[in-house]
PDB file of C-alpha atoms and ligand atoms in Angstrom:
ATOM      1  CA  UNK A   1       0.000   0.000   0.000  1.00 96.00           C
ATOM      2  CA  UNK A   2       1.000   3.490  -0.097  1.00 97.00           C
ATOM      3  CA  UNK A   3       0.425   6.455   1.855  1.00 97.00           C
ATOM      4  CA  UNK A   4       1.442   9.818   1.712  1.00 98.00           C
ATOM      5  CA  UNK A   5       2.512  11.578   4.766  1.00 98.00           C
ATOM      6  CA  UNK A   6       1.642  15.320   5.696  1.00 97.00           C
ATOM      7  CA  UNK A   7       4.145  16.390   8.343  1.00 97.00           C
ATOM      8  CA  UNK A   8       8.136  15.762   9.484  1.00 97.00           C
ATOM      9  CA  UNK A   9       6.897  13.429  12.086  1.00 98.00           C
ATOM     10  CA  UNK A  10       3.964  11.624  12.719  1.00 98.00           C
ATOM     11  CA  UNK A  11       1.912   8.593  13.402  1.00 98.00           C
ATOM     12  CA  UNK A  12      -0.181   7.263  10.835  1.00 98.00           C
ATOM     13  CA  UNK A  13      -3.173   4.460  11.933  1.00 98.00           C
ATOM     14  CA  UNK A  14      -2.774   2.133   8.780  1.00 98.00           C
ATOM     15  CA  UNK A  15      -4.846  -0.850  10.839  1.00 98.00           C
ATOM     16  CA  UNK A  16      -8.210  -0.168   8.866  1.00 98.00           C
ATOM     17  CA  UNK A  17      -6.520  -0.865   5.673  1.00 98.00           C
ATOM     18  CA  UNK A  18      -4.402  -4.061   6.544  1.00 98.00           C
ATOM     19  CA  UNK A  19      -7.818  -5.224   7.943  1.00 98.00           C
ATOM     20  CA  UNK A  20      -8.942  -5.017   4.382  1.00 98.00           C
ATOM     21  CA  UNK A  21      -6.582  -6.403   2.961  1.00 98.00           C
ATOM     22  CA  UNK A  22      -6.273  -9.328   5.185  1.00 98.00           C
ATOM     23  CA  UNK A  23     -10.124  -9.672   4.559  1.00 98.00           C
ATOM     24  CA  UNK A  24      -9.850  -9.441   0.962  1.00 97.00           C
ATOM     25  CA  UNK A  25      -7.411 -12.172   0.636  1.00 97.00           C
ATOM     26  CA  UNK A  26      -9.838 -14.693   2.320  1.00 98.00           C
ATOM     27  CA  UNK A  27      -7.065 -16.323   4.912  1.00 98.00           C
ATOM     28  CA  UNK A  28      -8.884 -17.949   7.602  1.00 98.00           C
ATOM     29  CA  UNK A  29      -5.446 -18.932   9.134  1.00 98.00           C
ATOM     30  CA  UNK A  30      -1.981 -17.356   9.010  1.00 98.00           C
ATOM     31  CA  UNK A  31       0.108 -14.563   9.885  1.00 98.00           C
ATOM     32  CA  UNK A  32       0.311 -10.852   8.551  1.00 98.00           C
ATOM     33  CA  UNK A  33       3.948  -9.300   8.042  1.00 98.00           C
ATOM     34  CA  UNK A  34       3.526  -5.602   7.635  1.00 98.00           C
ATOM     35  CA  UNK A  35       6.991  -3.846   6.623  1.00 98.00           C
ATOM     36  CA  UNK A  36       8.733  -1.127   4.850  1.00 97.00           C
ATOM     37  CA  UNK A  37      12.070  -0.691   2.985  1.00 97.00           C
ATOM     38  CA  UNK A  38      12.637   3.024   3.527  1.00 98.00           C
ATOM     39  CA  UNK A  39      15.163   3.837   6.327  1.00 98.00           C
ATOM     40  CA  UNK A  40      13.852   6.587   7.770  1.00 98.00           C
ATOM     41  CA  UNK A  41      10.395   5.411   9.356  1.00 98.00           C
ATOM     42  CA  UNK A  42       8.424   2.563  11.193  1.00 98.00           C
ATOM     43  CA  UNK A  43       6.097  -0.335  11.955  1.00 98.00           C
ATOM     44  CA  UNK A  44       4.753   0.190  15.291  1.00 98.00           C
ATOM     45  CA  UNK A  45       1.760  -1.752  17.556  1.00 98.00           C
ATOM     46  CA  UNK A  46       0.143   0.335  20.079  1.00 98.00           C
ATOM     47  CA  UNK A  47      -2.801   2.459  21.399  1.00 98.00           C
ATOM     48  CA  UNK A  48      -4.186   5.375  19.394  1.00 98.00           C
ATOM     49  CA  UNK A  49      -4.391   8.368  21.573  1.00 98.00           C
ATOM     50  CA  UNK A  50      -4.013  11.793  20.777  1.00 97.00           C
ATOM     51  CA  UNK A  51      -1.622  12.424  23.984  1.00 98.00           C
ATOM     52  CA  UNK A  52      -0.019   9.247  23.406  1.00 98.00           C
ATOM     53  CA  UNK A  53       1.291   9.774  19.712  1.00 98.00           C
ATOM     54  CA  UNK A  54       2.589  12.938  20.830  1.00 98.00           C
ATOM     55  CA  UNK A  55       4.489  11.167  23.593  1.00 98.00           C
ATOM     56  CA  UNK A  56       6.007   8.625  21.386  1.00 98.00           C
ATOM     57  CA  UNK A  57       7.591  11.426  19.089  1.00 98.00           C
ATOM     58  CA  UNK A  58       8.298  13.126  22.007  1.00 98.00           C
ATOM     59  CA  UNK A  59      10.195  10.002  23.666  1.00 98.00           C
ATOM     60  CA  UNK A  60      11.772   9.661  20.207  1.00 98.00           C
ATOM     61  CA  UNK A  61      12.881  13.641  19.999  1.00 98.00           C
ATOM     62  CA  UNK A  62      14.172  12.841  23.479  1.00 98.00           C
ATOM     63  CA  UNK A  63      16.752   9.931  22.860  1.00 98.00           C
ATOM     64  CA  UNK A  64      17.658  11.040  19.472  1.00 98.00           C
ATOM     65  CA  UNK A  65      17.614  14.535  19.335  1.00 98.00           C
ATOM     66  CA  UNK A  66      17.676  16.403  16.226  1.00 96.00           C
ATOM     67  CA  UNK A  67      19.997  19.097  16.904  1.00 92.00           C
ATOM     68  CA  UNK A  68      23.341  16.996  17.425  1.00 95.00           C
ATOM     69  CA  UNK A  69      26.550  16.475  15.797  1.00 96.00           C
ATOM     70  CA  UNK A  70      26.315  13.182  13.305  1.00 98.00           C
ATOM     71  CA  UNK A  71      28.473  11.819  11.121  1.00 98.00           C
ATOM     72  CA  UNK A  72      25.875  10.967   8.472  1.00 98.00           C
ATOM     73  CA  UNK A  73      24.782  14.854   8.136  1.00 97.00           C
ATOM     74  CA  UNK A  74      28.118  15.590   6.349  1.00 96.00           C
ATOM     75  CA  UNK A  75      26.343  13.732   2.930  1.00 96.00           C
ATOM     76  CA  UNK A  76      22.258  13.647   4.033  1.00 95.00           C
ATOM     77  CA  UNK A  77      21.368  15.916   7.175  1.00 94.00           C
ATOM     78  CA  UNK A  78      18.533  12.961   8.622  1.00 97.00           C
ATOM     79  CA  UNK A  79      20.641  11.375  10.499  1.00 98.00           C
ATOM     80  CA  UNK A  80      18.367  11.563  13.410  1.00 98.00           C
ATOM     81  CA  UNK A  81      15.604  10.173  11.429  1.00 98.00           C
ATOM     82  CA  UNK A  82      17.537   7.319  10.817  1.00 98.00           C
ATOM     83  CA  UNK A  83      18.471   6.293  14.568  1.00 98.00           C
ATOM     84  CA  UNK A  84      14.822   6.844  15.390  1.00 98.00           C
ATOM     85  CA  UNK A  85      13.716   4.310  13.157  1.00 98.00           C
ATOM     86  CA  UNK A  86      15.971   1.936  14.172  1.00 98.00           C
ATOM     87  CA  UNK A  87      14.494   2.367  18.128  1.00 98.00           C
ATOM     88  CA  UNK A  88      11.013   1.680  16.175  1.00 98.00           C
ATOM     89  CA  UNK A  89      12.103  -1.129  13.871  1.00 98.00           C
ATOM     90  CA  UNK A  90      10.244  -1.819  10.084  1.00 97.00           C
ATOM     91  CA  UNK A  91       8.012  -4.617  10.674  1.00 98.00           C
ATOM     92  CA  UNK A  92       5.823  -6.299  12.825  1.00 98.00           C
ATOM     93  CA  UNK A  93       3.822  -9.534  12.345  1.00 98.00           C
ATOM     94  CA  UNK A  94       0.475 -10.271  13.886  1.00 98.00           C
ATOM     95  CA  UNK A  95      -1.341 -13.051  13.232  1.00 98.00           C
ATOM     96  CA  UNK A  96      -4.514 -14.171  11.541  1.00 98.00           C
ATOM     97  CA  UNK A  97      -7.414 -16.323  13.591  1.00 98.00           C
ATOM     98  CA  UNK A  98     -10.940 -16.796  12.090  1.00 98.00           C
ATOM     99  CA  UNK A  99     -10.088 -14.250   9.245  1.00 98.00           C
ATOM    100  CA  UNK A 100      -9.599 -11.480  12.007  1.00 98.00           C
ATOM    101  CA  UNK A 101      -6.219  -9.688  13.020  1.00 98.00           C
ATOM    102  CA  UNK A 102      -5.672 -11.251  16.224  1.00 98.00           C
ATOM    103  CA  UNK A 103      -4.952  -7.795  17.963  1.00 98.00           C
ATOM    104  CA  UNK A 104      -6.190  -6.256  21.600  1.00 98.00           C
ATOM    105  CA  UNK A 105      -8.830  -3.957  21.898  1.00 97.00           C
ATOM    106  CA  UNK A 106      -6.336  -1.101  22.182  1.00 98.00           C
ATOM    107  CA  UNK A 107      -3.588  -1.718  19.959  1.00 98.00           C
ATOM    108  CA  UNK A 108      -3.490  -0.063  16.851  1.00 98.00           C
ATOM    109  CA  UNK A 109      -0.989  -0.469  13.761  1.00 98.00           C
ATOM    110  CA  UNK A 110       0.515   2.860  12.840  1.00 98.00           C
ATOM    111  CA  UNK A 111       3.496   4.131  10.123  1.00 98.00           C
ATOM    112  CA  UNK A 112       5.858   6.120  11.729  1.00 98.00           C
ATOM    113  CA  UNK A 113       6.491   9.164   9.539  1.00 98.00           C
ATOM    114  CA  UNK A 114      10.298  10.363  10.766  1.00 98.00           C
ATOM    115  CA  UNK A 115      11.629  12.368   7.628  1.00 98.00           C
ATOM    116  CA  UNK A 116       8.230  13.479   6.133  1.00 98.00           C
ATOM    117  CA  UNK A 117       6.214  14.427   4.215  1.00 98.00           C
ATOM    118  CA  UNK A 118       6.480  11.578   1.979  1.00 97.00           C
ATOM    119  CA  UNK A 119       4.848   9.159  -0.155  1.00 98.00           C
ATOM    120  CA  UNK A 120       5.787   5.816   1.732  1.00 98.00           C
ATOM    121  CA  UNK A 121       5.297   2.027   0.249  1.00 98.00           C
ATOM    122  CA  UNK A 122       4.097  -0.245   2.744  1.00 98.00           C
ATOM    123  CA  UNK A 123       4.352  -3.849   2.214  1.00 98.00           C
ATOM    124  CA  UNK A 124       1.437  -6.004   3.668  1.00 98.00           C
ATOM    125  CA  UNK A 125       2.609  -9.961   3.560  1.00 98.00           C
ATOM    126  CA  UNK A 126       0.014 -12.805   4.441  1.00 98.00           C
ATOM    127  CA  UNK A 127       1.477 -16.379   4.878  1.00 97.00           C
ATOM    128  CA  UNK A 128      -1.557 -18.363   5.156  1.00 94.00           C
TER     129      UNK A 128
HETATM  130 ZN1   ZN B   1      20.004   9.739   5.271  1.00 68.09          ZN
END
């Protein structure tokens, strides 16, 4: 799938459209690899809440901050987007029971824009 991304940073809730897909493909049984081969975001499982998302990029700005010297902003200046999404990792897998997502009532799958605004590939795997 792909998705274009509005700001520098941000959290985007792609669970409504793996849910289609994974009911589109009519797998009763399996598990769902979601993934990305850009550098400079990630795959993350957790609760959508306003306060929350800010507090993730805020943890994020935290440990990697932005305004420090890297060696990789001598050729690209991102460097810090980079490290974050390393923290964040590119996939996840969940798996697939009954033709469902097998996820809890609070988590959520989101992108994680980190060198925005983009358009971003996503790559949605099912393994049934
Ligand atoms: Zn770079």
């Amino acid at each position: 799938m792909e998705i274009q991304t509005s700001s520098r940073s941000e959290l985007v809730d792609i669970t409504d459209r793996v849910r289609a897909i994974v009911k589109e493909s009519g797998t009763e049984n399996g598990i769902c690899v979601i993934s990305t081969r850009h550098t400079t975001c990630g795959i993350i499982i957790n609760e959508n809440e306003s306060g929350l998302r800010k507090d993730i990029l805020g943890m994020l700005e935290a440990l990697v901050p932005e305004n420090k010297s890297y060696a990789h902003n001598q050729i690209d200046d991102n460097a810090h987007s980079h490290l974050r999404a390393i923290l964040l990792g590119m996939n996840e897998s969940i798996p697939i029971e009954d033709g469902h997502l097998v996820l809890g009532t609070w988590q959520s799958i989101f992108f994680v824009e980190l060198d925005g605004p983009r358009t971003r590939n996503i790559n949605v795997k099912i393994i049934s």
